[in-house]
Amino acid sequence: MTHTPQIDLRVSPIIAHNSKAIIRELAKKLNCPEQEILAIKVVKRSIDARKPNIKFQLRLLYSTKTRPITFPKPKIKNYNTLQTTSTKVHIIGSGPAGLFAALRCLELGLKPIVIERGKDVRSRRRDLAKLNKEHHVNPESNYCFGEGGAGTYSDGKLYTRSGKLGSINRILETFVQFGADEDILVNAHPHIGTNKLPKIIAEMRQCIIENGGEIHFDTKLTNLFLNKSQTKIEAIELNHDKTVPIQQLLLATGHSARDIFYLLEQHQIKIEAKSFAMGVRVEHPQKFIDQLQYHSEVRSDYLPPSSYSLVQQINGKGVYSFCMCPGGIIAPCATAPGEIVTNGWSPSKRNNPFANSGIVMTVDEEQWSKFEAFGELKALKFQEHIEKKCFELAGKTQAAPAQRLKDFIANRTSTDLPICSYQPGLVSVNMNKIFPREMHQRLREAFIKFDKKMKGFIHPEAVIVATESRTSSPVRIPRNPESLQHTTIKNLYPCGEGAGYAGGIVSAAIDGERCAEAVFKAN
């Protein structure tokens, strides 16, 4: 295999955005004339803003007259039309795990039949508008439920800590194939943007249908029918009125489909309570975060809106930033009436005036001990309890409990609140009425530590909004680590975030592909 020449360069932001200037810097490093370099391709890009003299770190492929090279292009997957005899795989949920499982099924010659309780991406928008403006929560169509899952209308961040580099590249290349910008293959923290994702998701849907797969919207899994030995699912019930025989069932319902956990418990299919994270959204003026991170009063046009990543151990437990959204918006993400849930998202340009991030802490047995009577649903019940308390304290609409960060530190109720991107509105509530004392204190101490790491983080206009509670699933559906089948149900494949095996778009998509491959091997 021919080795493609590559090299690392550290350059200023201005140079990083000018291909001719990059070639000039490359020629200096190679000690050759600029005319010797035929072409370059940036394959990795990150920013080092630790010092005032900010640099872009670039990894380049290059072609020269003495060694001309053709640069590799993103791999294109072929989705062949299925045979009428193809094994059917019923996939519950059309989030990243479900969609990528369906696409992988096509590659493997399996017929994906995707069952989605919510609506297609375009139809979802009307329900999101009602949620934001009229405080109306549609339990089947919201920020979490519907085509594309939670990621479609809550940002499309593609950064993952997964160590499976080959799998990560495969997922990113698939997004590019369906319309994402090739920059996601290059940037250290790739991001598509809520304004662009719907079209990409719709293209994936069209591919699945054109090649023989099926997608059914407004269709909810409402029951399971097991064989006498309780080792196999023979059929499923949809919308309480239609029974469908199945061969293989891939469960990719996401972390918010609580009815699925109740359904599994009802049929005595093993589930397990698991730790998760909960906290608040904190919002700052984006200009302040830029000043802090870029060491300058004014952000250069050559630099993107700045982000941050924070983590602190308090009393042996982690408190950390989650889903940080530069130039973003805090969104209402309840999936049922009577609860308050927040999340954050950014458009592709990240050009809103606020920066927000989840600041969450580990929640385990210590917090949900009062809910032991609910068995393996005890963590979920604690999560529900906090979300309902937020709803009650903020006036029983989708207006969210909020507190100025400086008042939270001083443990006093805010007399007024700053302008915030959360469209349904804010209500001043002291967070000590929402979180158990230990969690409230842990969160407070973490903010004080964060202020030492990022001087001024406890900003006069910073506001915290509750509750950030759907970071991950409070339930795990156990599966065999090799076959990926449920530990007792042979044709059930728990998949993605809802089953406890992923944490974000890319890791969920990877898990979806793995489960499709496991079905193929077992077929």
XYZ file of C-alpha atoms in Angstrom:
523
model
C 0.000 0.000 0.000
C 1.426 3.404 -0.994
C 2.062 5.700 1.924
C 0.463 9.122 1.517
C 2.813 11.853 2.782
C 1.380 13.736 5.741
C 2.670 16.380 8.099
C 1.534 18.406 11.128
C 1.565 22.209 11.103
C 0.860 24.769 13.819
C -0.363 27.975 12.196
C -2.202 31.166 13.076
C -5.993 31.347 12.587
C -5.562 33.603 9.551
C -3.203 31.161 7.838
C -5.446 28.208 8.742
C -8.247 29.697 6.627
C -6.103 30.399 3.544
C -4.958 27.457 1.423
C -2.232 29.475 -0.309
C -0.836 30.535 3.064
C -0.886 26.929 4.269
C 1.068 25.853 1.175
C 3.572 28.598 1.905
C 4.050 27.325 5.484
C 4.284 23.741 4.249
C 6.975 24.682 1.716
C 9.007 26.266 4.507
C 8.744 23.128 6.622
C 9.645 20.853 3.708
C 12.397 23.249 2.631
C 11.203 23.290 -0.965
C 9.794 25.855 -3.436
C 6.061 26.515 -3.209
C 5.746 25.483 -6.859
C 6.853 21.970 -5.903
C 3.599 21.417 -3.968
C 0.726 20.350 -6.230
C -2.083 20.011 -3.687
C -2.886 19.697 -0.010
C -5.739 18.179 1.957
C -6.488 18.938 5.618
C -7.391 15.678 7.368
C -7.469 16.880 10.977
C -8.060 20.321 12.475
C -8.080 21.489 16.090
C -7.537 24.729 18.013
C -4.979 25.279 20.747
C -6.240 28.282 22.740
C -4.335 27.630 25.949
C -2.248 30.761 25.402
C -3.089 34.204 23.948
C -1.123 33.304 20.805
C -3.828 30.962 19.491
C -2.830 28.304 16.986
C -4.591 25.883 14.693
C -3.123 22.396 14.676
C -3.437 20.970 11.152
C -2.638 17.532 9.833
C -2.107 17.640 6.069
C -1.792 15.215 3.221
C 0.276 16.701 0.417
C 1.179 15.936 -3.168
C 4.370 17.168 -4.830
C 5.814 17.142 -8.347
C 8.420 14.600 -7.342
C 5.797 12.479 -5.579
C 2.313 13.095 -6.965
C -0.433 11.537 -4.836
C -4.173 11.101 -5.320
C -5.901 11.853 -2.037
C -8.348 9.277 -0.657
C -12.029 10.204 -0.826
C -14.739 9.380 1.729
C -15.910 5.808 1.257
C -19.262 5.397 -0.452
C -21.463 2.579 0.761
C -23.584 0.622 -1.678
C -27.101 -0.182 -0.535
C -28.393 -2.925 -2.791
C -32.087 -3.577 -3.328
C -33.263 -6.436 -1.127
C -34.529 -9.820 -2.219
C -38.114 -10.835 -1.403
C -36.714 -13.653 0.740
C -34.582 -11.364 2.933
C -34.813 -11.912 6.697
C -36.928 -9.226 8.335
C -35.510 -7.210 11.229
C -38.032 -5.088 13.126
C -36.247 -2.031 14.506
C -38.057 -0.070 17.208
C -36.981 3.568 17.046
C -35.536 5.762 14.280
C -32.859 7.598 16.234
C -29.197 7.208 15.242
C -29.051 3.631 16.582
C -32.169 2.617 14.666
C -31.334 4.411 11.411
C -27.757 3.169 11.250
C -28.909 -0.337 12.157
C -31.368 -0.127 9.243
C -28.705 1.070 6.801
C -26.334 -1.682 7.926
C -29.124 -4.231 7.482
C -29.429 -3.129 3.855
C -25.706 -3.691 3.320
C -25.987 -7.160 4.839
C -29.052 -8.178 2.851
C -31.465 -8.000 5.787
C -34.802 -6.214 5.473
C -35.164 -3.413 8.053
C -38.687 -2.542 9.176
C -38.395 0.586 11.296
C -41.200 1.291 13.769
C -41.269 4.923 14.960
C -43.792 6.222 17.487
C -43.254 9.826 16.389
C -43.514 11.752 13.148
C -41.176 12.418 10.244
C -38.681 15.275 10.644
C -40.785 17.894 8.869
C -43.997 17.105 10.763
C -42.128 17.189 14.092
C -41.468 20.905 13.666
C -45.097 21.848 14.255
C -45.156 19.959 17.547
C -41.895 21.574 18.645
C -43.355 24.995 17.858
C -46.407 24.211 20.016
C -44.120 23.064 22.816
C -42.080 26.268 22.702
C -44.926 28.736 22.190
C -48.022 27.111 23.650
C -46.390 24.846 26.265
C -48.187 21.854 24.726
C -46.299 18.553 25.120
C -47.151 15.884 22.562
C -46.032 12.620 24.233
C -45.367 10.994 20.840
C -43.776 13.914 18.975
C -41.271 16.167 20.737
C -37.551 16.857 20.977
C -36.898 13.212 21.933
C -39.454 11.249 19.898
C -39.693 11.277 16.122
C -37.562 10.625 13.063
C -33.884 11.030 13.836
C -34.410 10.837 17.598
C -33.243 13.379 20.148
C -30.170 14.443 18.164
C -32.087 15.766 15.155
C -33.447 18.870 16.882
C -30.932 19.074 19.691
C -27.702 19.885 17.957
C -26.109 17.018 16.063
C -22.815 16.938 17.933
C -20.663 14.118 16.600
C -17.831 14.151 19.136
C -17.387 10.868 20.950
C -14.903 9.371 23.376
C -15.379 5.957 21.816
C -12.037 4.320 21.044
C -13.317 2.593 17.893
C -11.642 4.905 15.373
C -12.539 2.813 12.329
C -16.155 2.692 13.383
C -16.219 6.441 14.074
C -14.868 7.227 10.604
C -17.436 4.897 9.069
C -20.282 6.754 10.816
C -18.960 10.180 9.824
C -18.463 9.084 6.214
C -22.068 7.872 6.146
C -23.278 11.293 7.298
C -21.201 12.900 4.518
C -22.675 10.480 1.969
C -26.148 11.693 2.922
C -25.312 15.391 2.765
C -23.205 16.471 5.753
C -20.252 18.802 5.162
C -16.895 17.021 4.796
C -15.569 19.228 7.607
C -17.009 16.706 10.071
C -14.273 14.314 8.907
C -11.641 16.892 9.814
C -12.684 18.887 12.865
C -11.649 17.613 16.287
C -15.182 18.281 17.599
C -17.443 17.711 14.578
C -20.919 19.213 14.566
C -23.677 19.221 11.931
C -26.246 21.617 13.384
C -29.960 21.327 14.011
C -30.752 23.355 10.881
C -28.985 20.822 8.606
C -29.689 17.471 10.231
C -33.354 17.067 9.189
C -32.490 16.996 5.483
C -29.737 14.447 6.096
C -32.087 12.242 8.113
C -34.728 12.469 5.371
C -32.145 11.345 2.794
C -31.330 8.309 4.946
C -35.022 7.469 5.145
C -35.379 7.698 1.370
C -32.416 5.366 0.887
C -33.904 2.782 3.253
C -37.280 2.835 1.479
C -35.884 2.871 -2.077
C -33.808 -0.227 -1.360
C -36.635 -2.307 0.047
C -36.742 -1.363 3.718
C -39.777 0.070 5.493
C -40.327 2.960 7.912
C -43.630 3.369 9.739
C -44.299 6.657 11.549
C -46.966 7.274 14.199
C -46.568 3.613 15.105
C -45.931 2.675 18.717
C -44.815 -0.601 20.236
C -47.521 -1.374 22.816
C -47.075 -5.051 23.683
C -44.906 -8.136 23.304
C -45.946 -11.748 22.809
C -43.453 -14.336 24.038
C -43.319 -18.079 23.525
C -44.281 -20.429 26.376
C -40.694 -20.787 27.600
C -40.284 -16.982 27.735
C -37.120 -17.204 25.630
C -38.272 -15.648 22.363
C -40.559 -12.844 21.192
C -42.952 -14.269 18.618
C -44.974 -11.142 17.826
C -45.394 -7.491 18.733
C -48.463 -5.300 19.127
C -48.528 -1.878 17.468
C -50.793 1.003 18.477
C -52.808 -1.350 20.723
C -54.627 -2.853 17.734
C -52.289 -4.615 15.308
C -50.328 -7.817 15.976
C -47.264 -8.431 13.808
C -45.211 -11.663 13.824
C -41.467 -11.029 14.011
C -38.196 -12.820 13.398
C -35.673 -10.474 15.023
C -36.392 -7.432 17.214
C -33.830 -4.656 17.584
C -34.819 -2.297 20.403
C -33.412 1.191 19.800
C -35.972 3.331 21.612
C -33.716 5.910 23.273
C -33.246 6.943 26.889
C -36.652 8.640 27.253
C -39.030 5.852 26.172
C -40.085 5.014 29.706
C -43.097 3.013 28.565
C -40.703 0.468 27.044
C -39.024 -0.092 30.407
C -42.435 -0.566 32.020
C -43.404 -2.985 29.246
C -40.280 -5.084 29.752
C -40.873 -5.162 33.504
C -44.493 -6.191 32.929
C -43.291 -9.226 30.947
C -40.579 -9.987 33.505
C -37.861 -9.378 30.928
C -34.766 -8.520 32.896
C -33.760 -4.866 33.245
C -31.326 -3.198 35.660
C -31.246 0.169 37.412
C -28.086 2.092 36.522
C -26.424 5.311 37.536
C -26.938 8.317 35.290
C -26.283 12.061 35.480
C -28.531 14.971 36.349
C -28.124 18.682 36.943
C -28.876 22.003 35.287
C -28.237 23.967 32.120
C -26.004 26.973 32.690
C -26.139 29.846 30.199
C -23.627 32.670 29.714
C -23.276 35.417 27.127
C -21.269 33.818 24.298
C -19.143 36.966 24.135
C -17.954 36.335 27.702
C -16.994 32.705 26.976
C -15.096 33.887 23.885
C -13.228 36.508 25.906
C -12.364 33.963 28.565
C -11.209 31.203 26.214
C -9.549 33.334 23.545
C -7.872 35.830 25.916
C -9.243 38.783 23.950
C -12.008 41.364 24.201
C -13.161 40.638 20.646
C -13.253 37.215 18.972
C -11.443 37.096 15.642
C -13.540 36.316 12.554
C -11.157 33.402 11.995
C -12.139 31.709 15.245
C -15.391 29.831 15.905
C -17.570 30.634 18.930
C -15.697 29.160 21.860
C -16.678 26.160 23.941
C -15.408 24.691 27.195
C -15.122 21.361 28.959
C -15.077 21.144 32.747
C -14.917 18.297 35.247
C -14.506 18.238 39.004
C -14.574 15.520 41.646
C -16.666 16.510 44.663
C -16.847 14.065 47.569
C -15.596 11.317 45.288
C -18.256 11.880 42.620
C -18.005 13.601 39.283
C -19.587 16.919 38.297
C -18.963 17.861 34.682
C -20.058 19.836 31.653
C -22.224 17.945 29.193
C -23.381 18.767 25.647
C -21.833 22.246 25.631
C -23.531 24.440 22.990
C -21.632 27.533 21.780
C -23.948 30.079 20.178
C -26.780 27.849 21.288
C -30.289 27.662 22.672
C -31.780 25.892 25.708
C -34.739 23.778 24.585
C -37.755 22.268 26.379
C -37.434 18.480 26.061
C -40.267 17.046 28.132
C -41.772 13.857 26.705
C -44.965 13.910 28.754
C -47.204 16.544 30.363
C -46.349 17.393 33.963
C -42.536 17.439 33.730
C -39.744 19.876 32.926
C -36.701 18.647 30.993
C -34.058 20.808 29.304
C -31.406 20.222 26.680
C -29.278 22.440 24.456
C -28.657 22.795 20.740
C -26.837 25.000 18.248
C -27.375 25.826 14.568
C -24.523 24.976 12.227
C -23.114 28.531 12.406
C -23.422 28.645 16.207
C -24.320 32.297 15.900
C -26.787 32.842 18.755
C -25.704 35.293 21.492
C -25.657 32.709 24.299
C -23.529 29.726 25.266
C -25.089 26.957 27.314
C -23.979 23.662 28.772
C -25.367 20.955 30.947
C -23.591 20.841 34.306
C -24.449 17.425 35.648
C -23.466 15.107 38.480
C -23.464 11.381 38.954
C -26.693 10.037 40.440
C -26.538 6.605 42.083
C -27.990 4.506 44.922
C -27.422 7.272 47.459
C -29.929 9.507 45.675
C -32.576 6.940 44.712
C -32.583 4.989 48.004
C -36.106 6.249 48.801
C -37.400 4.583 45.630
C -36.258 1.016 46.378
C -39.876 -0.164 46.325
C -39.855 0.289 42.529
C -37.167 -2.361 42.047
C -35.081 -1.935 38.909
C -37.101 1.156 37.988
C -35.926 3.014 41.096
C -33.431 5.251 39.261
C -36.071 6.086 36.653
C -38.569 6.936 39.414
C -36.080 9.327 41.025
C -35.561 10.979 37.632
C -39.342 11.344 37.194
C -39.682 12.741 40.719
C -37.223 15.596 40.084
C -38.753 16.472 36.697
C -42.262 16.613 38.173
C -41.041 18.726 41.081
C -39.628 21.245 38.577
C -43.009 21.380 36.853
C -44.839 22.019 40.113
C -42.447 24.657 41.441
C -42.336 26.636 38.186
C -46.095 27.034 37.858
C -47.225 23.901 35.971
C -46.400 25.079 32.455
C -43.261 24.510 30.376
C -41.662 27.581 31.979
C -38.573 26.256 33.739
C -37.177 26.828 37.248
C -34.173 29.143 37.087
C -31.748 31.007 39.319
C -28.919 33.433 38.708
C -25.687 31.493 39.174
C -24.376 34.027 41.707
C -27.602 33.609 43.728
C -27.313 29.838 43.565
C -23.826 30.099 45.062
C -25.180 32.404 47.807
C -28.231 30.121 48.315
C -30.751 32.894 47.779
C -33.748 33.140 45.477
C -33.165 35.470 42.534
C -35.256 38.636 42.600
C -34.954 38.872 38.824
C -33.556 36.760 35.985
C -31.446 37.695 32.952
C -32.573 37.322 29.349
C -32.337 33.657 28.413
C -32.649 31.624 25.197
C -35.194 29.243 26.769
C -38.290 30.201 24.794
C -41.117 28.973 27.108
C -39.801 31.309 29.824
C -38.216 31.116 33.277
C -39.544 31.226 36.830
C -37.322 32.178 39.750
C -36.916 29.119 42.005
C -34.221 28.308 44.550
C -32.580 25.092 43.369
C -32.362 23.796 46.939
C -36.103 23.134 46.625
C -35.484 20.854 43.642
C -32.401 18.777 44.345
C -31.672 16.723 47.460
C -29.320 18.518 49.840
C -26.275 16.434 48.927
C -26.732 17.081 45.194
C -27.376 20.790 45.739
C -24.185 21.152 47.771
C -22.129 19.108 45.331
C -23.303 21.236 42.422
C -22.591 24.449 44.330
C -19.042 23.372 45.246
C -18.369 22.347 41.654
C -19.384 25.786 40.333
C -17.017 27.416 42.815
C -14.196 25.161 41.563
C -15.118 25.887 37.944
C -14.844 29.613 38.668
C -11.246 29.060 39.747
C -10.488 27.149 36.550
C -12.300 29.693 34.343
C -12.017 32.986 36.171
C -15.341 34.784 36.096
C -17.447 31.691 35.328
C -19.815 32.804 38.112
C -20.803 35.656 35.840
C -23.400 38.317 36.854
C -25.566 37.379 33.838
C -25.101 33.608 34.110
C -28.307 31.685 34.799
C -28.960 28.042 35.655
C -32.087 26.310 34.393
C -33.488 23.014 35.708
C -33.511 20.259 35.001
C -30.926 18.595 32.777
C -31.980 15.024 33.458
C -31.908 12.997 30.225
C -28.163 12.692 29.810
C -28.367 8.915 29.660
C -30.695 6.074 30.495
C -31.471 5.290 34.163
C -32.082 1.683 33.065
C -29.866 -0.899 31.379
C -31.314 -3.770 29.372
C -28.724 -6.539 29.843
C -27.350 -8.356 26.815
C -24.748 -10.995 26.040
C -21.494 -9.141 25.233
C -20.752 -11.428 22.280
C -24.127 -12.160 20.670
C -25.621 -8.774 21.738
C -28.869 -10.620 22.406
C -30.773 -10.063 25.630
C -29.502 -12.404 28.327
C -32.733 -14.430 28.316
C -34.584 -13.457 25.098
C -32.748 -14.868 22.079
C -34.184 -12.654 19.321
C -34.186 -9.380 21.280
C -31.268 -7.004 20.665
C -31.153 -4.087 23.168
C -29.407 -1.251 21.386
C -28.115 2.287 21.824
C -28.660 4.854 24.560
C -31.998 3.533 25.786
C -30.516 0.127 26.515
C -27.511 1.672 28.266
C -24.862 1.007 25.607
C -24.211 4.427 24.074
C -23.951 8.095 24.942
C -24.450 10.334 21.926
C -25.136 10.223 18.201
C -21.928 8.542 17.063
C -21.722 5.893 19.787
C -25.424 5.095 19.299
C -24.912 4.763 15.549
C -21.916 2.472 16.105
C -23.986 0.315 18.439
C -26.814 0.192 15.900
C -24.450 -1.133 13.266
C -23.004 -3.677 15.692
C -26.463 -4.975 16.566
C -27.372 -5.310 12.873
C -24.176 -7.307 12.343
C -25.032 -9.486 15.340
C -28.467 -10.223 13.836
C -26.784 -11.166 10.547
C -24.415 -13.581 12.293
C -27.265 -15.199 14.198
C -29.460 -15.504 11.112
